[in-house]
Coordinates of C-alpha atoms and ligand atoms in Angstrom, one line a residue:
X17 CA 98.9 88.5 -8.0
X18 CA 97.9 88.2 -4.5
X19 CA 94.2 86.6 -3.5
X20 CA 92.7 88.4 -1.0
X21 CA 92.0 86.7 2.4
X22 CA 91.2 87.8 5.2
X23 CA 93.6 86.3 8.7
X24 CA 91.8 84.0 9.5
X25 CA 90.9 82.8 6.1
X26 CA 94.4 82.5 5.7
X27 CA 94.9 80.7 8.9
X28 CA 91.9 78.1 8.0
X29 CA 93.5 77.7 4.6
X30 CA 90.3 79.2 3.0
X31 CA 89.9 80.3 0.1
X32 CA 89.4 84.2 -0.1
X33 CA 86.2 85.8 -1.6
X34 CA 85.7 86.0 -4.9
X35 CA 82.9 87.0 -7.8
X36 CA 83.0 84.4 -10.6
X37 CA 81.7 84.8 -14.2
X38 CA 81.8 81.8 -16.6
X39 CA 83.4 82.8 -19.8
X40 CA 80.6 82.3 -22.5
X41 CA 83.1 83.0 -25.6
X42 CA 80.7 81.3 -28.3
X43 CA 80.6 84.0 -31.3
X44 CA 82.9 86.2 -29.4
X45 CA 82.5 89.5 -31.0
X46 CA 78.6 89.3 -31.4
X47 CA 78.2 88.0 -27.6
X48 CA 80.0 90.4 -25.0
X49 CA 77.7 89.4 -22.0
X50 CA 80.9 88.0 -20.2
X51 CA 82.6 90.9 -20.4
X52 CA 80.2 93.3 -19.3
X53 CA 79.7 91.0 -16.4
X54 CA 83.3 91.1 -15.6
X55 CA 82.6 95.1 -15.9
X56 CA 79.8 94.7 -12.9
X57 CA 82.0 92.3 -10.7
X58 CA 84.8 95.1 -11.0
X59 CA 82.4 97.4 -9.3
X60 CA 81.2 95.3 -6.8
X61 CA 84.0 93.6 -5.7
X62 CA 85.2 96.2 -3.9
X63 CA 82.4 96.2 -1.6
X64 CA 82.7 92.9 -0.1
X65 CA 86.7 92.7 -0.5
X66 CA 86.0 90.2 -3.7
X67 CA 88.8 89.4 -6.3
X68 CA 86.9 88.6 -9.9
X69 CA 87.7 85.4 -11.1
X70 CA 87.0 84.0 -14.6
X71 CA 85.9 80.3 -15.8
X72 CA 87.2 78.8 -18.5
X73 CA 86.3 75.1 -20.2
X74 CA 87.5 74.7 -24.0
X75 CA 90.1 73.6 -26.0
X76 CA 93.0 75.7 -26.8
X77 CA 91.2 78.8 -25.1
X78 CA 94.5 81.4 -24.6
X79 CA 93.1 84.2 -26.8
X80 CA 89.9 84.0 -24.6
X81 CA 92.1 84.0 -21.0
X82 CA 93.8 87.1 -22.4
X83 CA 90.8 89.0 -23.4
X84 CA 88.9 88.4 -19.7
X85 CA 92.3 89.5 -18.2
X86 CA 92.5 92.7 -20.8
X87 CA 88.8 93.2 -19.3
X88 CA 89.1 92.8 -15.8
X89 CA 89.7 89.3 -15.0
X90 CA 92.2 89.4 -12.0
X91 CA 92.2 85.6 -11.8
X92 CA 91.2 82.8 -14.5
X93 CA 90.6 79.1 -13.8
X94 CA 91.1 77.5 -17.4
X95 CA 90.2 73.6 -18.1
X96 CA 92.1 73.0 -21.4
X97 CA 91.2 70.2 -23.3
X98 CA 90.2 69.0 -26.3
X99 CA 87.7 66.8 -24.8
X100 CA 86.0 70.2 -23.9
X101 CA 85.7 71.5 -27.6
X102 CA 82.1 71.4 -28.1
X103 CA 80.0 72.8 -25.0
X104 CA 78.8 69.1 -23.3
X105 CA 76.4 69.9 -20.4
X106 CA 76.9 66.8 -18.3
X107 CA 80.9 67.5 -18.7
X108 CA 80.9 71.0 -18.3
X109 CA 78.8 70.8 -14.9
X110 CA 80.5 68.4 -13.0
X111 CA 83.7 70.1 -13.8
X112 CA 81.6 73.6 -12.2
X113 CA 80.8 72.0 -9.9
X114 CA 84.4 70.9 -8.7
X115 CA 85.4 73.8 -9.2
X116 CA 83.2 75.8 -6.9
X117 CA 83.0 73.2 -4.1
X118 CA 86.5 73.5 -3.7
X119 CA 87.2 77.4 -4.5
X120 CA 83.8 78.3 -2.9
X121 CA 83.0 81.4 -4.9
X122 CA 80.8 84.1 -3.1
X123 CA 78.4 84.9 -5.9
X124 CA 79.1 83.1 -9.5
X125 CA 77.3 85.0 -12.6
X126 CA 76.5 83.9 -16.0
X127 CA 75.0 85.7 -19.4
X128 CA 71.3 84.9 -19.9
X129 CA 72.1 83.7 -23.1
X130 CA 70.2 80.1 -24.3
X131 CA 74.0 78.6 -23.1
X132 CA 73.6 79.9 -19.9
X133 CA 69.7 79.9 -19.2
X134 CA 70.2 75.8 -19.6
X135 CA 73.9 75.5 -17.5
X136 CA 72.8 78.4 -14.9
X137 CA 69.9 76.3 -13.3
X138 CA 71.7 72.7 -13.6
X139 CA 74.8 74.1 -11.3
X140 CA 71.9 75.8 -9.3
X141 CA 70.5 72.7 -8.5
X142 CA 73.3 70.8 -8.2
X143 CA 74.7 73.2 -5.3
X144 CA 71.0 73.5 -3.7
X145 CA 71.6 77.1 -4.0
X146 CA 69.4 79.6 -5.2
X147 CA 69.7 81.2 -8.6
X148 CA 68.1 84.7 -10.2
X149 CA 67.2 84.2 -13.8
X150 CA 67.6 86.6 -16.4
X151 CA 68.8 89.8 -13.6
X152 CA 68.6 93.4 -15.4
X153 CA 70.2 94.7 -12.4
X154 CA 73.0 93.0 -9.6
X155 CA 73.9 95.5 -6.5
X156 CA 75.4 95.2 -3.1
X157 CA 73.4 95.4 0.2
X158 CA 74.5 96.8 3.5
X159 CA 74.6 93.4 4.7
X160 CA 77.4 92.4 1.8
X161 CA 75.0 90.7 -0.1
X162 CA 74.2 90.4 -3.4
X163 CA 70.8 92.0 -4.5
X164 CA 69.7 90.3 -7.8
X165 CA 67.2 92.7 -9.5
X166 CA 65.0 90.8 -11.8
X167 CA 61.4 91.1 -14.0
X168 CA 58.7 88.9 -11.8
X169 CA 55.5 87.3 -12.3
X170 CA 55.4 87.8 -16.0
X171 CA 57.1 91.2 -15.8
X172 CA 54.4 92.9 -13.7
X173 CA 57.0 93.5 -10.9
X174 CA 60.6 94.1 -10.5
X175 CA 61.8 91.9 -7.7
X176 CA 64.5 92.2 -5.7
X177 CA 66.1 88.9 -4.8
X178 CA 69.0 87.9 -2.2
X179 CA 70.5 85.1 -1.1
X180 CA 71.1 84.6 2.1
X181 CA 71.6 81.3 3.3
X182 CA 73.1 79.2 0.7
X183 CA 76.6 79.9 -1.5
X184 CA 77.4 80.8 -4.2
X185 CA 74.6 83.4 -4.8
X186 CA 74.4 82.6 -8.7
X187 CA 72.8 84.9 -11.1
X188 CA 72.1 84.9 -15.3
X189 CA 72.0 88.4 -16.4
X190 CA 70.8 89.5 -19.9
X191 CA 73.2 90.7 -22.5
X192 CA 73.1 94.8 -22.6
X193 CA 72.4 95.2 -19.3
X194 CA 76.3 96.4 -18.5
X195 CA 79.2 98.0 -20.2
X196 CA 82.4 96.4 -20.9
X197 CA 85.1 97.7 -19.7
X198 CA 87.9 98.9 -21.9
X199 CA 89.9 96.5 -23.3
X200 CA 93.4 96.7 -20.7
X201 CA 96.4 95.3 -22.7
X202 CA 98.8 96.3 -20.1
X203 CA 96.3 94.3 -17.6
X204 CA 97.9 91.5 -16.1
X205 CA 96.3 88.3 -14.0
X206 CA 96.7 85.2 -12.4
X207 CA 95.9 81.7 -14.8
X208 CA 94.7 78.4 -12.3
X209 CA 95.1 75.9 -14.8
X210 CA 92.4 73.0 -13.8
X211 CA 93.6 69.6 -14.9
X212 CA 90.4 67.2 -15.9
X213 CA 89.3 64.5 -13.5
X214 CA 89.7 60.9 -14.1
X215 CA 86.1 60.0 -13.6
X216 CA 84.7 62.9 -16.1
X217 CA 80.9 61.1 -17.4
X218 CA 81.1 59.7 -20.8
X219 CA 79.2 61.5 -23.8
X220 CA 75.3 61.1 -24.0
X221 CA 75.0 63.9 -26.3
X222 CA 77.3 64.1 -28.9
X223 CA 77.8 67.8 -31.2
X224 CA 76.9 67.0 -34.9
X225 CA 77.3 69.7 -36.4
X226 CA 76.7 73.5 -35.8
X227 CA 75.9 76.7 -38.4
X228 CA 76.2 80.5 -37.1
X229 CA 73.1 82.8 -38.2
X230 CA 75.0 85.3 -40.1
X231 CA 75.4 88.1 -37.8
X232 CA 72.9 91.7 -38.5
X233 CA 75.5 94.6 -39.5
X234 CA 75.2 96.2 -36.0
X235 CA 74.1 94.7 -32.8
X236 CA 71.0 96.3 -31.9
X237 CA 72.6 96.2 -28.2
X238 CA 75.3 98.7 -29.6
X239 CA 73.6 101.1 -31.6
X240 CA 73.7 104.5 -30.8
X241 CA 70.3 105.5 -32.3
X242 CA 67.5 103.5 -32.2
X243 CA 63.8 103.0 -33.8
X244 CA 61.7 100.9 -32.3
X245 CA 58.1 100.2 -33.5
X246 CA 54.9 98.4 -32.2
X247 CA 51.8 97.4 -32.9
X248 CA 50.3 101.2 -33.6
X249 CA 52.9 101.1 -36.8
X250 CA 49.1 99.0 -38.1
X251 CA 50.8 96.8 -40.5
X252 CA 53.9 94.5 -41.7
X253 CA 54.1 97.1 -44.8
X254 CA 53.5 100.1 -42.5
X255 CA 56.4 98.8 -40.4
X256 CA 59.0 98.6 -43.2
X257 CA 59.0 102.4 -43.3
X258 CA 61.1 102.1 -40.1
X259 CA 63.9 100.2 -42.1
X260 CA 64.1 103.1 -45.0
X261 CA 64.3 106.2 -41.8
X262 CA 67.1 103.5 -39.8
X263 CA 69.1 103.1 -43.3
X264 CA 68.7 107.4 -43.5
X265 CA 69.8 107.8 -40.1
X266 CA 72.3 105.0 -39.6
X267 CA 70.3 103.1 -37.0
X268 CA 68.7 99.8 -35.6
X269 CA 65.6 98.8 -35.9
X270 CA 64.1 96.9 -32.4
X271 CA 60.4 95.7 -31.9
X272 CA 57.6 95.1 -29.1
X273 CA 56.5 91.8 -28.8
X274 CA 53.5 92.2 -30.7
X275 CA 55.1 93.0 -33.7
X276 CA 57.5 90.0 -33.5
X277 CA 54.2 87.8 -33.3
X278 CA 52.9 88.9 -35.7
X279 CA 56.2 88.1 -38.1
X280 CA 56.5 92.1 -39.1
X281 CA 60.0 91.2 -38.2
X282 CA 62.6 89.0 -36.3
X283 CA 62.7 87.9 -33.0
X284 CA 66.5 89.0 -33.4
X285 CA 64.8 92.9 -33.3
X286 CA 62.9 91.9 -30.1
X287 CA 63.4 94.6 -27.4
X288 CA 62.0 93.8 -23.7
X289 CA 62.3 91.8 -21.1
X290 CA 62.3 88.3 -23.2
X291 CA 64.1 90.3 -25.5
X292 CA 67.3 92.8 -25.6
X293 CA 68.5 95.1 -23.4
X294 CA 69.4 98.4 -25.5
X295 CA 70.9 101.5 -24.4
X296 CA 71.0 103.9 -27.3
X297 CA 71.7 107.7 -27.4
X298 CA 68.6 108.2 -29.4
X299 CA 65.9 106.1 -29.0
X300 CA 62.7 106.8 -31.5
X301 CA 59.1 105.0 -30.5
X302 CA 56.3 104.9 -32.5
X303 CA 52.8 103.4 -32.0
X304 CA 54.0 101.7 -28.4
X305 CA 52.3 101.8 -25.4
X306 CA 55.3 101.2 -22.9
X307 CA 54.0 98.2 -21.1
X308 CA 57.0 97.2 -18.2
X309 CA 58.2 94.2 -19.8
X310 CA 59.3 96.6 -22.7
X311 CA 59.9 99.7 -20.9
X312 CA 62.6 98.0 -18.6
X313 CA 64.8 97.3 -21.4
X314 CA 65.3 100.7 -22.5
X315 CA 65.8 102.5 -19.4
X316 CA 69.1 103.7 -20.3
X317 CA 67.9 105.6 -23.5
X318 CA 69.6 109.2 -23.3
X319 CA 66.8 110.6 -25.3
X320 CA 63.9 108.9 -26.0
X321 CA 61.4 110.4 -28.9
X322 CA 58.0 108.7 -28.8
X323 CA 55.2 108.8 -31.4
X324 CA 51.6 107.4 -30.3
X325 CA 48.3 108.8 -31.2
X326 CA 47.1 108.3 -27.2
X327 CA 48.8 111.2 -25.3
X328 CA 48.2 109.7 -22.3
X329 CA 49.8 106.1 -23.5
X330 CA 53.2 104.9 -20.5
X331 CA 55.3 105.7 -23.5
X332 CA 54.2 109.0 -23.9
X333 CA 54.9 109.7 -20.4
X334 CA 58.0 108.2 -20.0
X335 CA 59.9 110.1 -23.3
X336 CA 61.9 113.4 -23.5
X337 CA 60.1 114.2 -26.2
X338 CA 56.2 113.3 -26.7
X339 CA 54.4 113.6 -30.3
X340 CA 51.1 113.0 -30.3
X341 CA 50.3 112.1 -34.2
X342 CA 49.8 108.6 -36.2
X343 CA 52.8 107.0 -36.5
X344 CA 53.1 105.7 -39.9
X345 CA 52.1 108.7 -41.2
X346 CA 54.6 110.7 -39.0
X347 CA 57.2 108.2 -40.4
X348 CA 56.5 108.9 -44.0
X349 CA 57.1 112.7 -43.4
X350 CA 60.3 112.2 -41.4
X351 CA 61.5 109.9 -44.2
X352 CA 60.9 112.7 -46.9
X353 CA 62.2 115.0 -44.7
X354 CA 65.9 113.2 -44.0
X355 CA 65.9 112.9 -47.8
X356 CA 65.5 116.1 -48.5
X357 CA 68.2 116.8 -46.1
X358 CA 70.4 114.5 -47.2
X359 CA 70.5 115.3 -51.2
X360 CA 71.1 119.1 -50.1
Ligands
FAD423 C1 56.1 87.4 -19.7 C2 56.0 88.5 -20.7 C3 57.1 88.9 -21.4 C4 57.0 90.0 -22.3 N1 58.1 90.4 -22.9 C5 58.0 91.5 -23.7 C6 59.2 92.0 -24.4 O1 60.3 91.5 -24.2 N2 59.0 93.0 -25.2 C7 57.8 93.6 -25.4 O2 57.7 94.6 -26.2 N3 56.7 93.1 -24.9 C8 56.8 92.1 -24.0 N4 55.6 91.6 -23.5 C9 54.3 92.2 -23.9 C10 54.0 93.5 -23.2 O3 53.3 93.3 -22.0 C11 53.1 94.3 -24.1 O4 51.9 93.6 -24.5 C12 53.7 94.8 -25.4 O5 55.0 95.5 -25.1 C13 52.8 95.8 -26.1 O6 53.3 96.1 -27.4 P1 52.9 97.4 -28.2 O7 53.1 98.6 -27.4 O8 53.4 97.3 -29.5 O9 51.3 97.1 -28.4 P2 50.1 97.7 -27.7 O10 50.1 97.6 -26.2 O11 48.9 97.2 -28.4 O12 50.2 99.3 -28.0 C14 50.0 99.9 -29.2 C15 50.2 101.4 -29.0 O13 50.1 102.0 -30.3 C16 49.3 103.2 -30.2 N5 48.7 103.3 -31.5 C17 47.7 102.6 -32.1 N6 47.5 103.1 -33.4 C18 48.3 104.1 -33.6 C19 48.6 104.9 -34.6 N7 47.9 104.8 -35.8 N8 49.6 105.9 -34.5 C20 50.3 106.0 -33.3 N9 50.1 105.2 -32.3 C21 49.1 104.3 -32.4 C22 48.3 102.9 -29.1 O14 47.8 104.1 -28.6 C23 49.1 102.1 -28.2 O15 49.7 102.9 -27.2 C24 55.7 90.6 -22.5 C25 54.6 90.1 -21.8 C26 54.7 89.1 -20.9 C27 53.5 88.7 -20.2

């Protein structure tokens, strides 16, 4: 594999330009931020004559360097050690921050996941660079720089970041927000093993023990119909309706914020900008009133079938398909309905 670098890069001995995504491989199969970042980078690299590099800290990490490569990865720096089991913050960022002092990436990315809302910022800091939290959006300007697109001032606005001055332009993007590329098994790449330094800190913080949440049957992220309710479903009961039509149809259940405060459900079933990202073929809404910070998480809805007694609600407006009736009464009928259907 050949970096790319322009003459005089090459003459300087620097290093050529490159997007960076920190591989985030905790629960693997459940969290595929990483490789819908790589997806992104893929696209964008292009337009600033970027290779797309991976990061890798862990212990006996090989699978994980073979799937980033099978998904775009064209080059994957891998610190392999068993010191670097268990995610340690001060560890893992002084190792980063080697790293990209002496590879100087252009634009370093990382899932806004709770892992990388805490490392993103430190690394940020560390570099005195800037950093867009929590991006539903990343895009190239005319001037080769990277537009973060982000939720701002409490989701009223969507703001358009860039970072001029100071390298690398780091971003965290939320989970959903791209498509993974295909996994490539014929895709090949180059591996930069990274030994560890001497002078690594010693532990403060020290992993006990940890438990996985058993995982829901289908990420909400991935579902290709989806019902989300809010606070016009009236009540907890009311709302479980939604769980008999998503076990009829063979869909996922998501939730406004409202109804996650109020404990109808989950916070796993939150869907909004401090929630997921979804992108369903079929998205069904009933009783919401499509306020931003939910509205800009299911902007890639194929179809979207709302429910809301107010005709005039931002919902309403924004659907394919606009009913104007009370939802938990519209639910009950649709649910007797796909019953029907489904013992004929
Ligand atoms: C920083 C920040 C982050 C946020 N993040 C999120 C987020 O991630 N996700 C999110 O969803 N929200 C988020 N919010 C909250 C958001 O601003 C809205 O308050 C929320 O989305 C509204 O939820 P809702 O539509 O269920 O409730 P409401 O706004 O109260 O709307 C209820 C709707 O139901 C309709 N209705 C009432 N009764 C009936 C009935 N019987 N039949 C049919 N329709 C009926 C009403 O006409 C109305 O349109 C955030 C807010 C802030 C400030």
């Amino acid at each position: 594999m050949t970096m790319i670098q322009t003459p005089m890069e090459k003459k300087m001995n620097k290093p050529g330009r490159s997007i960076w995504v920190f591989g985030d491989y905790r629960n693997y199969f459940q969290n595929r931020v990483t490789l819908q970042l790589l997806a992104r980078a893929r696209e964008l690299a292009p337009e600033i004559g970027a290779q797309v590099c991976a990061v890798v800290f862990g212990s006996q990490v090989d699978e994980y360097v073979g799937e980033y490569i099978a998904h775009g990865a064209q080059t994957v720096y891998v610190a392999d050690d068993p010191i670097l089991k268990d995610y340690n913050i001060e560890t893992y960022l002084v190792l980063v921050e080697r790293l990209i002092r002496q590879y100087q990436p252009d634009i370093f990315l990382i899932g806004a996941t709770d892992f990388g809302r805490e490392f993103a910022p430190r690394i940020a800091k560390r570099l005195k660079t800037g950093l867009t939290a929590d991006c539903i959006g990343l895009e190239i300007n005319g001037d080769g720089l990277l537009v973060q697109i982000a939720p701002s001032f409490g989701g009223n606005l969507i703001a358009t970041i860039i970072t001029p001055e100071t390298r690398p332009q780091m971003a965290t993007v939320r989970p959903g927000t791209f498509k993974e590329l295909p996994h490539d098994t014929g895709a090949t790449g180059h591996i930069v093993p990274i030994p560890l330094p001497d002078d690594l800190p010693g532990e403060r913080v020290r992993l006990v023990q940890s438990e996985r949440k058993p995982p829901r049957e289908q990420r909400i992220e991935d579902a290709r119909i989806v019902i989300c309710g809010g606070r016009g479903m009236g009540s907890k009961a009311k709302f479980r309706k939604l769980f008999e039509m998503a076990r009829l149809m063979g869909a996922e259940v998501g939730a406004t914020r409202p109804v996650v405060h109020s404990k109808w459900v989950d916070h796993d079933c939150l869907v909004g900008q401090a929630g997921k990202n979804i992108r369903p073929k079929i998205l069904f809404s009933f009783g919401i009133s499509g306020a931003i910070q939910h509205t800009a998480a299911i902007q890639d809805a194929d179809l979207i079938i709302a429910v809301n007694k107010n005709p005039n609600a931002a919902m309403m407006k924004m659907a394919d398909v606009a009913i104007v009736a009370d939802a938990s009464q519209f639910c009950s009928a649709l649910i007797r309905e796909l019953r029907k259907r489904i013992r004929e």
